[in-house]
Short mmCIF file of C-alpha atoms and ligand atoms in Angstrom, two decimals:
data_model
loop_
_atom_site.label_atom_id
_atom_site.label_comp_id
_atom_site.label_asym_id
_atom_site.label_seq_id
_atom_site.Cartn_x
_atom_site.Cartn_y
_atom_site.Cartn_z
CA UNK A 97 0.12 -0.15 -0.19
CA UNK A 98 3.02 2.21 1.31
CA UNK A 99 4.45 1.47 -2.27
CA UNK A 100 1.32 2.73 -4.53
CA UNK A 101 1.45 5.58 -2.45
CA UNK A 102 5.13 5.90 -3.79
CA UNK A 103 4.21 4.79 -7.32
CA UNK A 104 1.74 7.97 -7.86
CA UNK A 105 1.51 10.51 -9.99
CA UNK A 106 1.82 13.84 -8.97
CA UNK A 107 1.49 17.45 -10.42
CA UNK A 108 5.21 18.45 -11.64
CA UNK A 109 6.32 15.07 -10.19
CA UNK A 110 7.06 16.78 -6.33
CA UNK A 111 5.93 13.67 -4.76
CA UNK A 112 4.52 16.03 -1.83
CA UNK A 113 3.46 13.33 0.22
CA UNK A 114 4.47 11.58 3.40
CA UNK A 115 3.04 8.86 5.77
CA UNK A 116 2.43 8.47 8.87
CA UNK A 117 2.34 4.84 9.98
CA UNK A 118 0.61 4.41 13.57
CA UNK A 119 0.32 1.16 15.35
CA UNK A 120 0.19 2.62 18.61
CA UNK A 121 -3.08 1.23 20.89
CA UNK A 122 -2.76 4.78 22.64
CA UNK A 123 -2.52 6.55 19.47
CA UNK A 124 -4.96 5.67 17.75
CA UNK A 125 -7.41 5.83 20.46
CA UNK A 126 -6.03 9.44 20.32
CA UNK A 127 -6.63 10.00 16.61
CA UNK A 128 -10.08 8.29 17.28
CA UNK A 129 -10.91 10.97 19.82
CA UNK A 130 -10.07 13.85 17.77
CA UNK A 131 -11.43 12.30 14.73
CA UNK A 132 -14.87 13.99 16.90
CA UNK A 133 -14.64 17.62 16.03
CA UNK A 134 -17.54 19.57 18.00
CA UNK A 135 -18.48 22.70 15.84
CA UNK A 136 -18.41 19.81 12.90
CA UNK A 137 -20.87 17.36 14.17
CA UNK A 138 -22.70 18.76 16.77
CA UNK A 139 -25.03 20.69 14.59
CA UNK A 140 -25.76 17.78 12.39
CA UNK A 141 -27.36 15.87 15.21
CA UNK A 142 -24.18 13.45 15.89
CA UNK A 143 -22.84 12.66 18.53
CA UNK A 144 -19.20 10.50 17.33
CA UNK A 145 -17.62 10.99 13.58
CA UNK A 146 -18.78 7.54 12.50
CA UNK A 147 -15.28 6.39 11.92
CA UNK A 148 -14.20 6.58 15.71
CA UNK A 149 -14.72 3.70 16.68
CA UNK A 150 -12.65 2.29 13.33
CA UNK A 151 -10.05 4.35 13.74
CA UNK A 152 -9.16 3.02 17.65
CA UNK A 153 -9.43 -0.34 17.13
CA UNK A 154 -8.08 -0.27 13.28
CA UNK A 155 -5.15 -2.55 12.83
CA UNK A 156 -3.13 0.21 11.26
CA UNK A 157 -3.50 4.05 10.50
CA UNK A 158 -2.05 5.35 7.86
CA UNK A 159 -1.88 9.35 8.05
CA UNK A 160 -1.11 11.11 4.61
CA UNK A 161 0.58 14.74 4.86
CA UNK A 162 1.53 16.84 2.45
CA UNK A 163 3.36 20.16 2.54
CA UNK A 164 1.32 22.26 0.08
CA UNK A 165 4.75 24.44 -1.10
CA UNK A 166 6.12 21.64 -1.86
CA UNK A 167 3.63 21.16 -4.01
CA UNK A 168 2.68 24.45 -5.46
CA UNK A 169 -0.41 25.85 -7.24
CA UNK A 170 -1.37 26.28 -11.01
CA UNK A 171 -4.17 28.63 -11.14
CA UNK A 172 -5.04 29.16 -8.08
CA UNK A 173 -5.55 24.99 -7.82
CA UNK A 174 -3.32 22.95 -4.58
CA UNK A 175 -1.89 20.36 -6.23
CA UNK A 176 -1.41 19.11 -2.83
CA UNK A 177 -4.72 18.24 -2.99
CA UNK A 178 -4.67 16.44 -5.83
CA UNK A 179 -1.93 14.55 -5.09
CA UNK A 180 -2.80 13.50 -2.08
CA UNK A 181 -6.63 12.43 -3.46
CA UNK A 182 -4.61 10.42 -6.07
CA UNK A 183 -2.30 9.06 -3.47
CA UNK A 184 -5.44 7.84 -1.29
CA UNK A 185 -6.91 5.77 -4.00
CA UNK A 186 -3.74 4.81 -5.30
CA UNK A 187 -3.70 3.28 -1.34
CA UNK A 188 -7.26 2.16 -1.00
CA UNK A 189 -7.20 -0.18 -4.13
CA UNK A 190 -3.53 -1.47 -3.05
CA UNK A 191 -5.45 -2.15 0.16
CA UNK A 192 -8.64 -3.69 -1.75
CA UNK A 193 -6.12 -5.63 -4.06
CA UNK A 194 -4.94 -7.47 -0.56
CA UNK A 195 -8.53 -7.60 0.29
CA UNK A 196 -8.23 -5.35 3.13
CA UNK A 197 -11.19 -2.43 3.17
CA UNK A 198 -10.39 1.31 4.32
CA UNK A 199 -12.46 4.33 5.18
CA UNK A 200 -10.60 7.94 3.94
CA UNK A 201 -11.50 9.93 7.27
CA UNK A 202 -11.44 13.40 7.20
CA UNK A 203 -13.13 15.11 9.63
CA UNK A 204 -10.64 15.50 12.71
CA UNK A 205 -8.33 18.32 15.22
CA UNK A 206 -6.05 19.14 12.16
CA UNK A 207 -3.88 21.44 15.40
CA UNK A 208 -4.22 18.50 17.99
CA UNK A 209 -3.47 16.23 15.48
CA UNK A 210 0.16 17.61 14.50
CA UNK A 211 0.91 17.72 17.45
CA UNK A 212 0.05 14.32 18.87
CA UNK A 213 2.79 13.09 15.47
CA UNK A 214 5.27 16.32 15.48
CA UNK A 215 4.07 17.21 11.88
CA UNK A 216 5.83 20.14 11.67
CA UNK A 217 3.25 23.30 11.59
CA UNK A 218 3.53 23.38 7.45
CA UNK A 219 2.74 20.39 6.46
CA UNK A 220 -0.92 19.68 6.16
CA UNK A 221 -2.74 17.05 7.00
CA UNK A 222 -6.20 18.36 6.39
CA UNK A 223 -6.40 16.52 3.62
CA UNK A 224 -6.13 13.05 2.93
CA UNK A 225 -5.90 11.40 6.14
CA UNK A 226 -6.01 8.35 8.54
CA UNK A 227 -7.30 5.55 6.95
CA UNK A 228 -8.24 2.47 8.88
CA UNK A 229 -7.76 -1.31 7.92
CA UNK A 230 -10.02 -4.10 8.15
CA UNK A 231 -10.71 -7.44 6.79
CA UNK A 232 -12.77 -6.78 3.47
CA UNK A 233 -15.97 -7.66 3.38
CA UNK A 234 -18.40 -9.29 0.57
CA UNK A 235 -21.06 -6.97 0.11
CA UNK A 236 -20.24 -4.39 -2.74
CA UNK A 237 -21.69 -0.42 -2.09
CA UNK A 238 -25.10 -0.34 -2.12
CA UNK A 239 -25.12 3.98 -2.21
CA UNK A 240 -23.60 4.03 -5.43
CA UNK A 241 -24.89 6.89 -8.20
CA UNK A 242 -26.87 5.36 -11.02
CA UNK A 243 -23.62 5.60 -13.68
CA UNK A 244 -26.24 8.23 -15.85
CA UNK A 245 -26.23 10.41 -13.05
CA UNK A 246 -22.25 11.32 -12.92
CA UNK A 247 -21.58 10.67 -16.86
CA UNK A 248 -22.63 12.47 -19.76
CA UNK A 249 -22.24 11.63 -23.60
CA UNK A 250 -19.94 14.45 -25.41
CA UNK A 251 -21.41 18.02 -23.75
CA UNK A 252 -22.66 18.55 -19.99
CA UNK A 253 -25.78 17.49 -19.09
CA UNK A 254 -26.52 15.23 -22.40
CA UNK A 255 -27.42 11.91 -21.66
CA UNK A 256 -25.30 9.03 -22.49
CA UNK A 257 -26.52 7.34 -25.82
CA UNK A 258 -25.93 4.16 -25.51
CA UNK A 259 -27.42 2.72 -22.18
CA UNK A 260 -25.45 2.53 -19.16
CA UNK A 261 -26.12 0.66 -15.93
C1 FMN B 94 -12.97 13.53 1.72
C2 FMN B 94 -13.34 12.40 2.70
C3 FMN B 94 -13.77 12.59 3.59
C4 FMN B 94 -14.02 11.63 4.48
N1 FMN B 94 -14.28 12.08 5.86
C5 FMN B 94 -14.84 10.69 6.57
C6 FMN B 94 -15.02 11.19 8.16
O1 FMN B 94 -14.66 11.66 9.05
N2 FMN B 94 -16.02 9.94 9.19
C7 FMN B 94 -16.28 9.48 8.10
O2 FMN B 94 -16.53 7.72 8.90
N3 FMN B 94 -16.22 9.09 6.39
C8 FMN B 94 -15.20 9.70 6.27
N4 FMN B 94 -15.49 9.52 4.85
C9 FMN B 94 -15.65 8.37 4.35
C10 FMN B 94 -16.95 8.38 3.05
O3 FMN B 94 -18.20 8.84 3.69
C11 FMN B 94 -17.50 7.40 2.71
O4 FMN B 94 -15.79 6.61 1.88
C12 FMN B 94 -18.45 6.84 1.46
O5 FMN B 94 -19.65 6.78 2.64
C13 FMN B 94 -18.80 5.72 0.99
O6 FMN B 94 -19.05 4.61 2.39
P1 FMN B 94 -17.71 3.41 1.66
O7 FMN B 94 -16.80 3.67 1.81
O8 FMN B 94 -17.72 2.20 2.67
O9 FMN B 94 -18.37 2.83 0.65
C14 FMN B 94 -14.57 10.78 3.90
C15 FMN B 94 -14.36 10.06 2.53
C16 FMN B 94 -13.98 11.08 1.75
C17 FMN B 94 -13.57 10.70 0.17
#
């Protein structure tokens, strides 16, 4: 999985990602605690981050970070977000190929996670972040949007001419 991140493409080949592999039980418990951000979840009526229990119980949490300055910008785009997004998906697909599941956790207290893990202040771990791993289940996802809703033919909004499932 780590190798799959290493091999990911990146804007100008900056390879801006850095990974922290967390196996220590106490640290995973603290990461789990810090994934509940009251100001985000309380207005939504959530008493926990849905992944909070999983973060504490996962065998491994991988914290994927990047330095936005290393990565750079183009026309207002922060490429570290693109690059770490691609790298995350590489990681998750590699895990899936090995029979492991993951969840991407995007809500947590960035400053406190940084302090906990000695992440330098210039580095963002806002996105993407801890993953937790578990044995892959057999069930596929039931809530994916139909292809016809997310894929157009030639022009924005035009229905696919061939049937899509
Ligand atoms: C950018 C991003 C941030 C996410 N943040 C959280 C999170 O903080 N807590 C959580 O439980 N799930 C989080 N998720 C997981 C999604 O909710 C999940 O992938 C989606 O519901 C589909 O479920 P599945 O991955 O189990 O198929 C995040 C996913 C992404 C891509």
